Coordinates of C-alpha atoms in Angstrom, one line a residue:
L1 CA -2.4 -41.8 -49.9
V2 CA 0.5 -39.9 -51.5
W3 CA -1.2 -36.6 -50.6
L4 CA -1.9 -37.8 -47.1
L5 CA 1.7 -38.7 -46.7
V6 CA 2.8 -35.3 -47.9
L7 CA 0.5 -33.6 -45.5
L8 CA 1.7 -35.8 -42.7
L9 CA 5.4 -35.0 -43.3
A10 CA 4.6 -31.3 -43.7
W11 CA 2.7 -31.3 -40.4
L12 CA 5.2 -33.3 -38.4
G13 CA 8.2 -31.5 -39.8
P14 CA 8.0 -28.3 -37.8
A15 CA 7.1 -30.1 -34.6
V16 CA 10.3 -32.0 -34.5
G17 CA 12.5 -28.9 -34.4
D18 CA 15.7 -27.9 -36.2
K19 CA 17.8 -30.8 -37.2
E20 CA 21.0 -31.4 -39.1
E21 CA 22.4 -34.6 -40.5
E22 CA 26.0 -35.7 -39.6
D23 CA 27.4 -38.8 -41.2
G24 CA 23.9 -40.1 -42.0
E25 CA 22.6 -39.6 -38.4
V26 CA 20.0 -37.1 -37.4
V27 CA 21.2 -34.8 -34.6
V28 CA 18.6 -32.7 -32.6
E29 CA 19.9 -29.4 -31.3
E30 CA 19.3 -29.0 -27.6
E31 CA 17.8 -25.8 -26.2
D32 CA 19.9 -23.6 -23.9
V33 CA 19.2 -24.5 -20.2
L34 CA 19.5 -21.8 -17.5
S35 CA 22.4 -22.7 -15.1
D36 CA 22.8 -21.8 -11.5
E37 CA 25.4 -19.1 -12.3
L38 CA 24.8 -15.8 -10.5
G39 CA 24.8 -13.0 -13.0
E40 CA 24.6 -9.3 -12.0
E41 CA 23.1 -6.0 -13.4
D42 CA 24.2 -2.8 -11.6
G43 CA 25.5 -4.8 -8.7
I44 CA 22.2 -6.6 -8.3
L45 CA 22.0 -10.4 -8.6
V46 CA 19.7 -11.5 -11.4
L47 CA 17.7 -14.4 -10.0
H48 CA 15.6 -17.1 -11.5
E49 CA 14.3 -20.5 -10.6
H50 CA 17.6 -22.3 -11.3
N51 CA 20.0 -20.0 -9.3
F52 CA 17.8 -18.9 -6.5
A53 CA 18.9 -21.6 -4.1
R54 CA 22.5 -20.9 -4.8
A55 CA 22.0 -17.2 -4.1
L56 CA 20.5 -18.0 -0.7
S57 CA 23.3 -20.4 0.2
E58 CA 26.0 -17.9 -0.6
H59 CA 24.6 -14.7 0.9
Q60 CA 23.7 -14.4 4.6
L61 CA 21.3 -11.5 4.0
L62 CA 19.7 -11.2 0.6
L63 CA 17.0 -8.6 -0.1
V64 CA 15.1 -9.6 -3.2
K65 CA 13.0 -7.3 -5.3
F66 CA 10.1 -9.1 -7.2
Y67 CA 9.1 -6.8 -10.0
A68 CA 7.3 -6.6 -13.4
P69 CA 9.2 -4.8 -16.2
W70 CA 6.0 -2.9 -17.3
C71 CA 5.2 -1.6 -13.7
G72 CA 5.7 2.1 -13.3
H73 CA 6.4 1.8 -9.6
C74 CA 9.1 -0.8 -10.3
R75 CA 10.8 1.4 -12.9
R76 CA 10.8 4.3 -10.5
L77 CA 12.4 2.2 -7.8
A78 CA 15.1 0.7 -10.1
P79 CA 17.7 3.6 -9.8
A80 CA 17.4 3.8 -6.0
F81 CA 17.7 0.0 -5.7
A82 CA 20.9 0.1 -7.8
Q83 CA 22.2 2.9 -5.7
V84 CA 21.6 0.8 -2.5
A85 CA 23.5 -2.1 -4.1
T86 CA 26.5 0.2 -4.6
M87 CA 26.3 1.7 -1.1
L88 CA 26.2 -1.7 0.6
R89 CA 29.1 -3.0 -1.5
N90 CA 31.2 0.0 -0.6
E91 CA 30.5 -0.6 3.1
S92 CA 31.6 -4.3 2.7
S93 CA 28.2 -5.2 4.1
L94 CA 27.1 -8.8 4.4
A95 CA 23.9 -7.8 2.7
R96 CA 23.3 -8.2 -1.0
L97 CA 20.5 -7.3 -3.3
G98 CA 18.8 -9.5 -5.9
K99 CA 15.9 -9.1 -8.3
V100 CA 13.3 -11.5 -9.9
D101 CA 11.3 -10.7 -13.0
I102 CA 8.0 -12.3 -12.0
T103 CA 6.7 -12.2 -15.6
A104 CA 9.4 -14.7 -16.5
Q105 CA 9.5 -16.5 -13.2
A106 CA 6.0 -17.6 -12.4
A107 CA 7.1 -20.4 -10.1
L108 CA 9.0 -18.1 -7.8
A109 CA 6.1 -15.6 -7.8
N110 CA 3.7 -18.3 -6.7
E111 CA 6.1 -19.7 -4.1
F112 CA 6.5 -16.4 -2.4
N113 CA 2.9 -15.3 -2.9
I114 CA 3.8 -12.1 -4.9
T115 CA 0.5 -10.3 -5.7
S116 CA 1.7 -6.7 -6.1
Y117 CA 4.8 -5.0 -7.5
P118 CA 7.4 -4.2 -6.5
T119 CA 7.5 -6.5 -3.5
L120 CA 10.7 -6.7 -1.4
K121 CA 11.5 -9.7 0.9
L122 CA 14.6 -10.3 3.0
F123 CA 16.1 -13.8 3.2
R124 CA 18.3 -14.5 6.1
D125 CA 20.8 -17.4 6.5
G126 CA 19.4 -19.3 3.5
N127 CA 16.0 -19.6 5.0
R128 CA 13.7 -19.9 2.0
T129 CA 10.4 -20.6 3.8
H130 CA 10.1 -17.6 6.1
P131 CA 11.4 -14.4 4.4
L132 CA 10.9 -11.1 6.1
A133 CA 8.6 -8.6 4.4
Y134 CA 10.3 -5.2 3.8
T135 CA 8.6 -2.5 5.8
G136 CA 10.8 0.6 5.2
R137 CA 10.6 3.5 2.8
M138 CA 10.8 2.9 -0.9
D139 CA 13.8 5.1 -1.5
A140 CA 17.6 4.6 -1.3
E141 CA 18.0 6.1 2.1
G142 CA 15.1 4.2 3.6
I143 CA 16.3 0.8 2.1
V144 CA 19.9 1.3 3.3
R145 CA 18.8 2.3 6.8
W146 CA 16.5 -0.7 7.0
M147 CA 19.3 -3.1 5.8
R148 CA 21.9 -1.7 8.2
R149 CA 19.5 -2.3 11.0
Q150 CA 18.9 -5.9 9.9
A151 CA 22.7 -6.6 9.4
G152 CA 24.0 -5.1 12.6
P153 CA 23.0 -5.0 16.2
S154 CA 19.6 -3.5 16.3
A155 CA 20.2 -1.9 19.7
T156 CA 23.3 -0.4 21.3
L157 CA 24.2 -1.8 24.8
L158 CA 24.4 1.0 27.3
Q159 CA 26.6 0.0 30.2
D160 CA 26.8 3.1 32.5
T161 CA 25.2 6.5 33.2
D162 CA 27.7 8.4 31.0
T163 CA 27.1 6.4 27.9
A164 CA 23.4 6.3 28.5
A165 CA 23.2 10.1 28.9
A166 CA 25.3 10.6 25.7
F167 CA 23.0 8.3 23.8
V168 CA 19.8 9.8 25.1
G169 CA 21.0 13.3 24.1
S170 CA 22.4 12.3 20.7
Q171 CA 19.2 12.6 18.7
D172 CA 15.8 14.3 18.9
L173 CA 14.2 10.8 19.3
V174 CA 15.8 7.7 20.9
V175 CA 14.4 4.5 22.4
V176 CA 16.0 2.7 25.4
G177 CA 14.8 -0.7 26.6
F178 CA 15.5 -1.3 30.3
F179 CA 15.5 -5.1 31.0
K180 CA 16.8 -6.8 34.1
D181 CA 17.6 -9.8 31.9
L182 CA 18.7 -9.2 28.3
G183 CA 18.1 -12.9 27.6
S184 CA 14.4 -12.7 28.5
E185 CA 11.6 -13.1 26.0
A186 CA 10.6 -9.5 26.4
A187 CA 14.1 -8.3 25.6
Q188 CA 14.3 -10.4 22.5
A189 CA 10.9 -9.0 21.4
F190 CA 12.4 -5.5 21.9
Y191 CA 15.3 -6.4 19.5
E192 CA 12.6 -7.3 17.0
V193 CA 10.9 -3.9 17.5
A194 CA 14.3 -2.2 17.0
S195 CA 14.7 -4.1 13.7
E196 CA 11.3 -2.8 12.6
V197 CA 11.5 0.9 13.6
V198 CA 14.6 1.9 11.8
D199 CA 14.2 5.7 11.8
V200 CA 15.0 5.9 15.5
P201 CA 18.2 4.8 17.4
F202 CA 17.6 2.0 19.9
G203 CA 19.6 1.4 23.1
V204 CA 19.3 -1.4 25.7
A205 CA 20.3 -1.5 29.3
E206 CA 20.3 -4.0 32.2
A207 CA 22.7 -2.3 34.8
A208 CA 21.0 -1.7 38.1
E209 CA 22.5 1.8 38.3
L210 CA 20.7 2.8 35.0
F211 CA 17.4 1.6 36.4
Q212 CA 18.0 3.8 39.4
A213 CA 19.2 6.8 37.4
Y214 CA 16.1 6.8 35.3
G215 CA 13.7 6.1 38.2
L216 CA 12.6 2.6 37.1
S217 CA 12.0 -0.5 39.1
A218 CA 10.7 -2.9 36.4
D219 CA 11.3 -3.6 32.8
T220 CA 10.3 -0.6 30.8
I221 CA 10.7 0.9 27.3
C222 CA 11.4 4.6 27.4
L223 CA 10.9 7.0 24.4
F224 CA 13.1 10.1 24.9
K225 CA 12.2 13.1 22.8
K226 CA 13.4 16.7 22.6
F227 CA 9.8 18.1 22.2
D228 CA 6.4 18.0 23.9
E229 CA 6.5 16.0 27.1
G230 CA 10.1 14.9 26.7
R231 CA 9.7 11.2 27.7
T232 CA 7.0 8.5 27.4
D233 CA 7.3 5.2 29.3
F234 CA 5.9 1.9 28.2
P235 CA 6.0 -0.5 31.2
V236 CA 6.4 -4.2 30.2
D237 CA 3.6 -6.3 31.4
P238 CA 5.2 -9.1 33.5
V239 CA 2.5 -11.6 32.4
R240 CA 1.8 -10.7 28.7
G241 CA 5.4 -9.6 27.9
L242 CA 5.8 -7.5 24.8
D243 CA 3.7 -7.7 21.7
V244 CA 6.0 -6.6 18.8
A245 CA 3.3 -5.1 16.6
E246 CA 1.6 -3.3 19.5
V247 CA 4.9 -1.7 20.8
T248 CA 5.9 -0.8 17.2
Q249 CA 2.6 1.1 16.8
L250 CA 2.9 2.8 20.2
L251 CA 6.4 4.0 19.3
R252 CA 5.3 5.3 15.9
V253 CA 2.4 7.2 17.4
H254 CA 4.3 8.8 20.3
S255 CA 7.3 9.7 18.1
L256 CA 5.0 12.3 16.4
E257 CA 4.8 15.8 17.7
L258 CA 1.5 16.9 19.3
V259 CA 1.0 19.1 16.2
M260 CA 2.8 18.0 13.0
E261 CA 3.7 20.2 10.0
F262 CA 3.1 18.4 6.7
T263 CA 6.4 18.4 4.9
N264 CA 8.4 16.1 2.6
E265 CA 10.3 14.9 5.7
T266 CA 7.3 14.2 7.9
S267 CA 4.7 12.9 5.4
N268 CA 5.9 9.3 5.8
Q269 CA 5.6 9.5 9.6
I270 CA 2.2 11.0 9.4
F271 CA 0.7 8.3 7.2
S272 CA 2.6 5.3 8.7
A273 CA 1.3 6.1 12.2
K274 CA -2.2 4.8 11.2
I275 CA -4.1 7.3 13.3
P276 CA -7.8 7.0 12.2
H277 CA -8.5 10.8 12.0
H278 CA -6.4 13.7 10.8
M279 CA -7.4 17.3 11.8
L280 CA -5.9 19.7 9.3
L281 CA -5.3 23.4 9.6
F282 CA -4.6 25.0 6.2
L283 CA -2.8 28.3 6.5
N284 CA -0.5 30.6 4.6
K285 CA 2.8 30.7 6.6
S286 CA 3.7 34.0 5.1
S287 CA 0.8 35.6 6.9
S288 CA 1.6 36.5 10.5
A289 CA -2.1 36.7 11.3
Q290 CA -2.7 33.2 10.1
L291 CA 0.3 31.9 12.1
T292 CA -1.3 32.9 15.3
L293 CA -4.1 30.4 14.7
R294 CA -1.7 27.6 15.5
D295 CA -2.0 28.4 19.3
G296 CA -5.7 27.5 19.5
F297 CA -5.1 24.5 17.2
R298 CA -2.4 23.2 19.5
A299 CA -4.4 23.8 22.7
A300 CA -7.2 21.6 21.2
A301 CA -4.8 18.8 20.3
G302 CA -4.0 17.8 23.8
A303 CA -7.5 16.5 24.4
F304 CA -7.1 13.8 21.7
R305 CA -3.6 12.6 22.5
G306 CA -3.5 8.9 23.4
E307 CA -2.0 8.0 26.7
V308 CA -0.1 4.9 27.9
R309 CA -1.4 3.8 31.3
R310 CA -1.1 0.7 33.5
F311 CA -4.7 -0.4 34.2
H312 CA -5.9 -2.1 37.4
G313 CA -9.3 -3.4 36.3
R314 CA -11.1 0.0 36.7
D315 CA -12.4 2.5 34.3
V316 CA -9.9 5.1 33.1
A317 CA -11.2 8.4 31.7
G318 CA -14.7 6.9 32.1
S319 CA -14.4 4.5 29.1
C320 CA -11.4 2.2 29.1
R321 CA -11.2 -1.1 30.9
A322 CA -8.4 -3.6 30.8
P323 CA -7.3 -6.7 32.7
R324 CA -5.3 -6.2 35.9
H325 CA -1.7 -5.1 35.3
R326 CA -2.2 -4.8 31.5
C327 CA -0.3 -2.0 30.0
C328 CA -1.9 -0.6 26.9
L329 CA -2.8 2.6 24.9
C330 CA -5.8 4.8 25.2
P331 CA -5.6 5.3 21.5
T332 CA -4.9 8.5 19.7
Q333 CA -8.0 9.2 17.8
V334 CA -6.9 12.4 16.0
L335 CA -3.6 13.6 14.7
F336 CA -3.3 17.4 14.3
V337 CA -1.5 18.6 11.2
V338 CA -0.6 22.1 9.9
V339 CA -0.6 22.4 6.1
D340 CA 1.2 25.4 4.4
V341 CA -0.9 26.2 1.3
T342 CA 2.1 28.0 -0.3
G343 CA 4.6 25.3 0.5
Y344 CA 4.8 21.5 0.4
G345 CA 1.1 21.3 1.2
A346 CA 0.1 23.0 -2.0
D347 CA 0.1 19.7 -3.8
V348 CA -2.7 18.2 -1.6
L349 CA -5.1 21.1 -2.0
P350 CA -7.0 19.6 -5.0
F351 CA -7.7 16.5 -2.9
F352 CA -9.8 18.8 -0.7
G353 CA -11.2 20.9 -3.4
L354 CA -9.2 23.9 -2.0
T355 CA -7.1 26.7 -3.4
P356 CA -4.5 28.9 -1.5
A357 CA -7.2 31.6 -1.4
D358 CA -9.3 29.4 0.9
A359 CA -6.8 29.6 3.7
P360 CA -7.2 29.7 6.7
T361 CA -9.6 26.8 6.9
L362 CA -10.1 23.5 8.8
R363 CA -10.8 20.0 7.6
L364 CA -11.1 16.7 9.5
V365 CA -10.4 13.5 7.4
K366 CA -11.4 10.0 8.3
M367 CA -8.5 8.0 7.0
E368 CA -10.4 4.7 6.6
N369 CA -12.4 6.0 3.7
N370 CA -11.1 9.6 3.0
R371 CA -14.3 11.1 4.1
K372 CA -13.9 14.9 4.8
Y373 CA -15.7 17.0 7.3
Q374 CA -15.8 20.8 7.7
M375 CA -17.4 23.3 10.0
D376 CA -20.4 25.2 8.9
Q377 CA -18.2 28.3 9.5
D378 CA -14.5 28.1 10.4
T379 CA -13.9 29.0 14.1
F380 CA -10.4 28.6 15.3
S381 CA -10.7 28.7 19.1
D382 CA -9.6 25.5 20.9
T383 CA -13.1 25.1 22.4
A384 CA -14.8 25.3 18.9
I385 CA -12.2 22.8 17.4
R386 CA -12.7 20.3 20.2
T387 CA -16.5 20.5 20.0
F388 CA -16.4 20.0 16.2
I389 CA -14.1 17.0 16.4
Q390 CA -16.1 15.3 19.1
A391 CA -19.3 15.8 17.1
V392 CA -17.6 14.1 14.1
L393 CA -16.4 11.2 16.3
D394 CA -19.9 10.8 17.7
G395 CA -21.4 10.6 14.2
K396 CA -23.3 13.8 14.4
V397 CA -21.7 15.5 11.4
K398 CA -22.3 14.5 7.8
P399 CA -19.2 14.4 5.5
H400 CA -18.5 17.2 3.1
L401 CA -18.6 15.7 -0.4
L402 CA -16.7 17.2 -3.3
S403 CA -18.4 17.8 -6.7
T404 CA -17.3 19.6 -9.8
E405 CA -19.9 21.3 -12.1
P406 CA -21.2 19.1 -14.9
P407 CA -20.2 20.1 -18.4
E408 CA -23.0 21.6 -20.4
D409 CA -23.0 18.7 -22.9
W410 CA -22.5 16.0 -20.3
D411 CA -25.4 13.9 -21.5
M412 CA -24.9 14.6 -25.2
R413 CA -21.6 12.6 -25.4
P414 CA -21.3 8.9 -26.1
V415 CA -19.8 8.5 -22.6
K416 CA -21.9 10.5 -20.2
V417 CA -19.9 12.7 -17.7
L418 CA -21.1 12.3 -14.1
V419 CA -20.2 14.4 -11.2
G420 CA -21.0 14.2 -7.5
K421 CA -24.2 16.3 -7.7
T422 CA -25.6 14.4 -10.8
F423 CA -24.5 10.9 -10.0
E424 CA -27.6 9.9 -7.9
Q425 CA -30.2 10.8 -10.5
V426 CA -28.4 9.0 -13.3
A427 CA -26.9 5.9 -11.7
F428 CA -30.1 5.0 -9.8
D429 CA -32.6 5.8 -12.6
E430 CA -34.9 2.7 -12.4
T431 CA -35.4 2.8 -16.2
K432 CA -31.7 2.6 -17.2
N433 CA -28.8 0.1 -16.9
V434 CA -25.8 2.3 -16.1
F435 CA -22.2 1.2 -16.5
V436 CA -19.8 3.7 -14.8
K437 CA -16.0 4.0 -15.0
F438 CA -14.6 5.6 -11.9
Y439 CA -11.2 6.9 -12.8
A440 CA -8.3 9.3 -12.0
P441 CA -7.0 11.6 -14.8
W442 CA -3.4 10.7 -13.9
C443 CA -3.9 6.9 -13.8
S444 CA -2.0 5.1 -16.6
H445 CA -4.4 2.1 -16.4
C446 CA -7.3 4.4 -16.9
Q447 CA -5.6 6.1 -19.9
A448 CA -4.9 2.7 -21.4
M449 CA -8.6 1.7 -21.4
A450 CA -9.9 5.2 -22.4
A451 CA -10.3 4.3 -26.1
A452 CA -12.1 1.1 -25.4
W453 CA -14.6 2.9 -23.1
E454 CA -15.2 5.6 -25.8
E455 CA -15.9 2.8 -28.3
L456 CA -18.3 1.2 -25.9
G457 CA -20.1 4.5 -25.5
E458 CA -20.4 4.8 -29.3
R459 CA -21.7 1.3 -29.6
Y460 CA -24.5 1.9 -27.1
R461 CA -25.2 5.5 -27.8
D462 CA -28.6 4.9 -29.3
H463 CA -29.8 2.3 -26.7
E464 CA -32.6 3.7 -24.7
D465 CA -32.0 1.6 -21.6
I466 CA -28.1 1.5 -21.5
V467 CA -25.9 4.3 -20.4
I468 CA -22.1 4.3 -20.5
A469 CA -20.7 6.9 -18.1
E470 CA -17.5 8.0 -16.4
F471 CA -16.8 9.7 -13.0
D472 CA -13.6 11.5 -12.0
A473 CA -13.2 10.1 -8.5
T474 CA -10.4 12.5 -7.6
A475 CA -12.6 15.6 -8.0
N476 CA -16.0 14.1 -7.0
E477 CA -17.1 12.1 -4.0
L478 CA -20.1 9.9 -3.1
E479 CA -21.4 9.3 0.4
N480 CA -22.1 5.6 0.2
I481 CA -19.6 4.4 -2.5
T482 CA -15.8 4.3 -1.7
I483 CA -13.4 3.9 -4.6
N484 CA -10.1 2.4 -3.5
G485 CA -8.4 1.9 -6.9
F486 CA -8.4 3.0 -10.5
P487 CA -10.1 2.3 -12.7
T488 CA -13.1 0.8 -10.9
L489 CA -16.1 -0.3 -12.9
H490 CA -19.6 -0.5 -11.4
Y491 CA -22.8 -1.6 -13.1
F492 CA -26.1 -0.2 -11.8
P493 CA -29.0 -2.3 -13.2
A494 CA -32.4 -0.9 -13.9
G495 CA -35.2 -1.5 -11.4
P496 CA -35.8 -0.8 -7.7
G497 CA -33.4 -1.7 -5.0
R498 CA -30.3 0.6 -5.7
K499 CA -28.2 -2.4 -6.7
M500 CA -24.6 -2.2 -7.7
V501 CA -22.4 -4.9 -9.4
E502 CA -18.6 -4.6 -9.6
Y503 CA -17.1 -5.6 -13.0
K504 CA -13.8 -7.4 -12.6
S505 CA -13.2 -9.1 -16.0
A506 CA -11.3 -8.2 -19.1
R507 CA -11.2 -4.5 -20.1
D508 CA -12.0 -4.8 -23.8
V509 CA -15.1 -3.8 -25.8
E510 CA -16.2 -7.3 -26.7
T511 CA -16.2 -8.5 -23.1
F512 CA -17.9 -5.3 -21.9
S513 CA -20.6 -5.9 -24.5
K514 CA -21.1 -9.5 -23.4
F515 CA -21.5 -8.2 -19.9
L516 CA -24.1 -5.6 -20.8
E517 CA -26.1 -7.9 -23.2
N518 CA -26.3 -10.5 -20.5
G519 CA -27.8 -8.2 -17.9
G520 CA -24.8 -7.3 -15.9
M521 CA -23.1 -10.7 -15.8
L522 CA -20.8 -12.5 -18.1
P523 CA -22.4 -15.6 -19.7
E524 CA -20.9 -18.9 -18.6
E525 CA -18.5 -20.3 -21.1
P526 CA -19.5 -23.8 -22.2
P527 CA -17.0 -26.4 -20.9
V528 CA -14.4 -27.6 -23.3
V529 CA -15.4 -31.1 -24.5
S530 CA -12.7 -33.2 -26.0
K531 CA -13.7 -35.4 -28.9
V532 CA -12.6 -39.0 -28.8
P533 CA -11.4 -40.1 -32.3
P534 CA -13.1 -43.2 -33.7
T535 CA -11.3 -46.5 -33.5
P536 CA -9.0 -46.8 -36.5
G537 CA -10.2 -49.1 -39.3
P538 CA -8.0 -51.2 -41.6
G539 CA -5.7 -48.9 -43.6
T540 CA -6.3 -45.8 -41.4
P541 CA -3.2 -44.1 -40.1
T542 CA -2.9 -44.5 -36.3
H543 CA -0.6 -41.5 -35.6
P544 CA -2.7 -38.9 -33.7
R545 CA -1.6 -36.2 -36.1
A546 CA -2.0 -38.3 -39.2
A547 CA -5.6 -37.2 -40.1
P548 CA -5.8 -33.4 -40.4
S549 CA -8.9 -31.9 -41.7
L550 CA -8.6 -30.9 -45.4

């Protein structure tokens, strides 16, 4: 009994916590509790579960960054985010910035459905239930521009022809919404579009003289540009009104030049337009002979430019049909882009398996899955380019798949090295169970699991029916398998049927082994069964911690 009492005291002692005696009484020290005080770091509010409500109540516009300290993207954004905080404060803006470490604030992460990092959300007027997702560029200039548009009037009121003309001529691109009633639902939707498309100045007009000056008789959104056709009109459907997402996409597409040059300044425009196919002309701009190839390229582009038309229930261009009076887009199927192989475009050459010496050459990319298509022999006339593109759109051309050469000892290593041209024969060998890591050499997550994958290869090196392999998915491509993230792990079981199982569990050697030993699935863990202690007998201690195993 004495030994049992000693064990009991020793076991319970640490659980009680630090204590000190004062005047014969035991006093328990209370843990620090987070208050609702608003602390700052670099001008950014440090937010947590206890002060979040106060921050919303005190700041009309609050842009919150939800981040993880270990996230590389979050660390890269941090200096720009601090710079934005300083710029907004210097402007005496109503907007403030805040940040939440989601690794320490799981409740807030769950409340706002944070699934990727960093995630930025704008809270307006203390509204906690409907924050606005940030849609701008992830740099200081992009964030400031987006916040200014949210804080101030999203569109400038144009009251006469002089102010309208000055506004239209002020930038290469401007948007003006002409509405006979600025209080209408369509006009309010236009203001929402203006808040979303922050890279272009927006104006709004309702004066009759402005409708007349610009040749309009009904509500219309006009995109004015100092290139290509100069102006594109988007008539407002009197029945449907304006769909914010649809108009936003229309403006993004028609803000692009007919032929874009891939540069640091245009790359965000090119990818955010979400045009399904990109036709690329790779050339060396220092070569005058190659520069002349742009003429045929541009001539071909016009055939694939989407148009905005008002439909009246009849076929347009032989293919489109729409309800009466519906205004919509014959979608742009192909964006034409010139890439200078000696300039900014040099960085994308490896993605296509190209070098500067390969210029001039053409490639078409299907953006949905990054499939690449090339001519049998490059021909740069507008007719040849149009014919090739149409054949791809019609499904008559097979994609061009990249493949490196396999190392001489590719099958002698613990981890077999697969490339595009050897993948099929290894992964779908009906006598083998093949576990493949699809990776990118620059991916930090891939680098972190490299040692575990090598150890796994050593463990199964002498197994006749198990192959551990890796596949550099940045330099090799497969026709029927698309890799969207790194690392991706796929298991190809032995036997007929060309089966593939994606592995999504823990990335450690023991879990990998369980998966392999169980035939490509993890064994079900037995349910945790709690044991009910027996009913205490006479003289048995009744405290639940009083009977430790000895």
